[in-house]
Coordinates of C-alpha atoms in Angstrom, one line a residue:
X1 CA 42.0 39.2 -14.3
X2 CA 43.7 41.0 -17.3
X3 CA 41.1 42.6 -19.7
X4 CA 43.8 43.1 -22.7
X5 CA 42.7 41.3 -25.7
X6 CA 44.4 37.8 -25.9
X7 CA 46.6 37.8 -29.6
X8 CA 49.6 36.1 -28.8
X9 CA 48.1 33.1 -29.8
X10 CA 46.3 31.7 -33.6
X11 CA 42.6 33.0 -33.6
X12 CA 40.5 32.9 -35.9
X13 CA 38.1 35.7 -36.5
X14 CA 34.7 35.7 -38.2
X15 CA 33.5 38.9 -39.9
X16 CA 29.6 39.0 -40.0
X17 CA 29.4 42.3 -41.5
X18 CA 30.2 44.9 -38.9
X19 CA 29.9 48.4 -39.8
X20 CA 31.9 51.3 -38.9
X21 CA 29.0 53.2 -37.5
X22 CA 28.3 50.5 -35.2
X23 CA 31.1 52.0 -33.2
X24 CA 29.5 55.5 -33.4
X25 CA 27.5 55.8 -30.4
X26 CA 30.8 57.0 -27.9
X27 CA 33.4 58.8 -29.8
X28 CA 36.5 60.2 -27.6
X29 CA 38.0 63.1 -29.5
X30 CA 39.8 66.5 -29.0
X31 CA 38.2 69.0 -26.3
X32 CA 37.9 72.0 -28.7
X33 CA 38.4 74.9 -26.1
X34 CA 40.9 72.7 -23.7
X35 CA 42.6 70.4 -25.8
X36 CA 42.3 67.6 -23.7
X37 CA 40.3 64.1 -24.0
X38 CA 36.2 65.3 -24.8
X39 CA 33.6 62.8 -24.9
X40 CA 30.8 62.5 -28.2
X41 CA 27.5 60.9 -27.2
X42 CA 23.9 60.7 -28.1
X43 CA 22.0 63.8 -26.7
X44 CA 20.2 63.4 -23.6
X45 CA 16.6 61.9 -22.9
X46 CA 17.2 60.3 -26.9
X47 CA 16.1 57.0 -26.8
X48 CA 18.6 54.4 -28.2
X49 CA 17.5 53.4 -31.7
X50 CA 16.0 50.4 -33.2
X51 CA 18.8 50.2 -36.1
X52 CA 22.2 51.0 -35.6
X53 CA 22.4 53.0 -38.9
X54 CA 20.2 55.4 -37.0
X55 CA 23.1 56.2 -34.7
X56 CA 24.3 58.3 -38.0
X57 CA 21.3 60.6 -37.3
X58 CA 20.6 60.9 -33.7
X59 CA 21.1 64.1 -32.0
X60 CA 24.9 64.4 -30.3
X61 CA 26.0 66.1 -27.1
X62 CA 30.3 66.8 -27.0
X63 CA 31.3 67.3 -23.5
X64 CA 34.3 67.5 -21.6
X65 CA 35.0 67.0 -17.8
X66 CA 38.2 68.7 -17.8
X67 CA 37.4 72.2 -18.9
X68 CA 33.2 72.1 -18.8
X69 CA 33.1 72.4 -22.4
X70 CA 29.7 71.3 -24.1
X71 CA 28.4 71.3 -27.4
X72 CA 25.3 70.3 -29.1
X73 CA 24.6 68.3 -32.6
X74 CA 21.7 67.8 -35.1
X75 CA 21.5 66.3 -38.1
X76 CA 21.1 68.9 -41.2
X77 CA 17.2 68.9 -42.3
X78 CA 17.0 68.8 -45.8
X79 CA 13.0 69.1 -47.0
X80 CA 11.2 66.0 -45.1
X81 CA 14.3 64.7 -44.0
X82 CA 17.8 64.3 -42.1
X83 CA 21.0 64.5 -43.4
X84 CA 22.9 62.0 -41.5
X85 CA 26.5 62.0 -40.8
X86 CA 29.5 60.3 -42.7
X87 CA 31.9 58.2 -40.3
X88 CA 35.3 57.5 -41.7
X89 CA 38.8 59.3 -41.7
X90 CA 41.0 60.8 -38.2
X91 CA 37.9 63.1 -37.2
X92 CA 34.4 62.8 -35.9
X93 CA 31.8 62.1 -37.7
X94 CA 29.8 64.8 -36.1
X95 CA 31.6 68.0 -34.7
X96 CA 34.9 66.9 -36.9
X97 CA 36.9 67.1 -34.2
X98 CA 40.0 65.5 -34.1
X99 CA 39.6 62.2 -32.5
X100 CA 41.5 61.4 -29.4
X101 CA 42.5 58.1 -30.2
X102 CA 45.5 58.1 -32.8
X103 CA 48.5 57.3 -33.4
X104 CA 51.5 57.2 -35.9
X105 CA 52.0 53.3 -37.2
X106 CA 53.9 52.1 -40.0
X107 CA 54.1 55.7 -41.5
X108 CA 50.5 56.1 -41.4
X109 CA 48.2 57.1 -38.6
X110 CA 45.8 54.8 -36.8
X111 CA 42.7 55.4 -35.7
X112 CA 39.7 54.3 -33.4
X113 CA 36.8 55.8 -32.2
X114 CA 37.1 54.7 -28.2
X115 CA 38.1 51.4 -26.5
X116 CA 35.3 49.1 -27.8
X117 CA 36.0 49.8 -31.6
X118 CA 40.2 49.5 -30.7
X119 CA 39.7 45.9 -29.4
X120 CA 37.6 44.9 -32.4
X121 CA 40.1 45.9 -34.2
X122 CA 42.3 43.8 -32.0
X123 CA 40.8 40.6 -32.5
X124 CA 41.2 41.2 -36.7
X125 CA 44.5 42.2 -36.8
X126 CA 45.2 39.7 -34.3
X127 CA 43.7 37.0 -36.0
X128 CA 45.7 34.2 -38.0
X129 CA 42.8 33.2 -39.8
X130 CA 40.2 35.7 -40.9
X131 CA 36.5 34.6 -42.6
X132 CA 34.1 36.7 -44.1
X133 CA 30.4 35.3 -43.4
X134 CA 28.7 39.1 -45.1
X135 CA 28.6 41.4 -47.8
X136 CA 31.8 43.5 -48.1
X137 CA 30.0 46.3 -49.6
X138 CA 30.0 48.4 -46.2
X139 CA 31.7 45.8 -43.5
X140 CA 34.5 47.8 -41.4
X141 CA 36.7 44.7 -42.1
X142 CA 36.9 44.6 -45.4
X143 CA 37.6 48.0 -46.5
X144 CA 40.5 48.9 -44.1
X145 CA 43.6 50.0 -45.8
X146 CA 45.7 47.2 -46.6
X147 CA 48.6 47.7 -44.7
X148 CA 46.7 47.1 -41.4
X149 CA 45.7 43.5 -43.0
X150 CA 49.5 43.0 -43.9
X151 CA 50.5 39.9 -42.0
X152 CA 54.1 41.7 -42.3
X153 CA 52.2 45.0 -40.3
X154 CA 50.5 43.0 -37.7
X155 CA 52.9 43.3 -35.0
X156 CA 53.4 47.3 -35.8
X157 CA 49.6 47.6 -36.0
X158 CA 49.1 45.6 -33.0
X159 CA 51.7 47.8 -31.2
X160 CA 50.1 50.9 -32.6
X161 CA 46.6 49.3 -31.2
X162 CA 47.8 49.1 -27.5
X163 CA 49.0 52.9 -27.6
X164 CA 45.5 53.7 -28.5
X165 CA 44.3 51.5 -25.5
X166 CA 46.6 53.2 -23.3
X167 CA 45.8 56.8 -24.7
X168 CA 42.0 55.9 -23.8
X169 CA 42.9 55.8 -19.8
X170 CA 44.1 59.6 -20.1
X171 CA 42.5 62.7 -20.4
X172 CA 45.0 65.8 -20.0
X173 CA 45.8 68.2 -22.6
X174 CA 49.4 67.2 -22.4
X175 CA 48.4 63.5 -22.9
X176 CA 47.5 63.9 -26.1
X177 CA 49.1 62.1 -29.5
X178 CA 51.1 64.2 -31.4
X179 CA 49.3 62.6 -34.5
X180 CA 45.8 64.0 -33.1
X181 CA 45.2 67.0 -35.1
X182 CA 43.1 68.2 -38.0
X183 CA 44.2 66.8 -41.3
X184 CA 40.7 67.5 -43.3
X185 CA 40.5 64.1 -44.3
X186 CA 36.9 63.4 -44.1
X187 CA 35.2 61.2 -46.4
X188 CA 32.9 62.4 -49.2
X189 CA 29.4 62.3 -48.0
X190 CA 27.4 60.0 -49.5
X191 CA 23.9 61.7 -49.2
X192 CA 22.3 59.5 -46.7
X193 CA 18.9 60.9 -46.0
X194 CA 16.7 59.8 -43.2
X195 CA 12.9 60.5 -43.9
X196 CA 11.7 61.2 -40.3
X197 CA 9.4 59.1 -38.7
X198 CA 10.9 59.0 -35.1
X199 CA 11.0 61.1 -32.1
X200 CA 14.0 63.1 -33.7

């Protein structure tokens, strides 16, 4: 049975809010000592957390099985609290590493953060009918860039979608994008502080 998404036909796709950090907990990026495909996931022995926006605070391990390579991240502690990270933009939200998983589409670059955030993705671009049932204040959705919600983009975007899918199945320094490099466009941090109650 084929696991690629199913686009070729009209879907329609509900949006009930999803947020880009939802998409935060495995991040594929740039090994930064090989240059091949590393891996970003909560620390070790850290419990998953109750809300997903905690994801933006939990402790971070980078490792890569090509090359051994390992790093460690904490949040910043600012008096009582945690500064948590700011997703968004072509690196991680936690080393700011390049991420793995772009692209060059429609003059732009696309983006995702590893297979599970590609095909959601997917299934809005995808989609010939698209509802909003949440707040567009921080939905993923809503606040792409309006050339991937072009209906005159979608087959360029969808393209550009299945060359990230495929880029997720390799690893090697010499498989990576040509588009997966530093450009220091990171959003501006928007202060979220986490007042710690928690086991981190």
């Amino acid at each position: 049975m084929s696991s690629e998404p199913q686009h070729s036909n009209p879907v329609r796709h509900r949006d009930h809010g999803t947020w880009l950090v939802q998409f935060t907990g495995r991040v594929l990026v740039v090994c930064p000592r090989c240059g091949g495909r590393a891996l970003v996931v909560p620390a070790p022995g850290v419990a998953a957390p109750k809300y997903f926006s905690a994801l933006l605070f939990q402790p971070r391990r980078l490792a890569c099985p090509g090359c051994g390579a390992v790093a460690d991240w904490t949040a910043e502690e600012r008096g009582a609290g945690l500064v948590g990270a700011v997703p968004g933009g072509t690196e991680d939200p936690f080393f700011r590493r390049p991420l793995w998983l772009q692209t060059r589409c429609a003059g732009r670059v696309l983006w995702a953060y590893d297979e599970e955030h590609v095909d959601a993705l997917d299934a809005y671009v995808g989609a010939q009918l698209r509802e909003r049932r949440a707040s567009p204040t921080m939905a993923m959705f809503a606040r792409l860039p309006t050339w991937m919600k072009s209906a005159k983009r979608r087959d360029e975007v969808l393209a550009g979608l299945a060359t990230l899918r495929a880029l997720a199945r390799l690893s090697t320094p010499a498989d990576r994008s040509d588009a997966a490099h530093e450009r220091g466009d990171r959003p501006r941090h928007q202060g979220s502080v986490l007042f710690r109650g928690g086991p981190y």
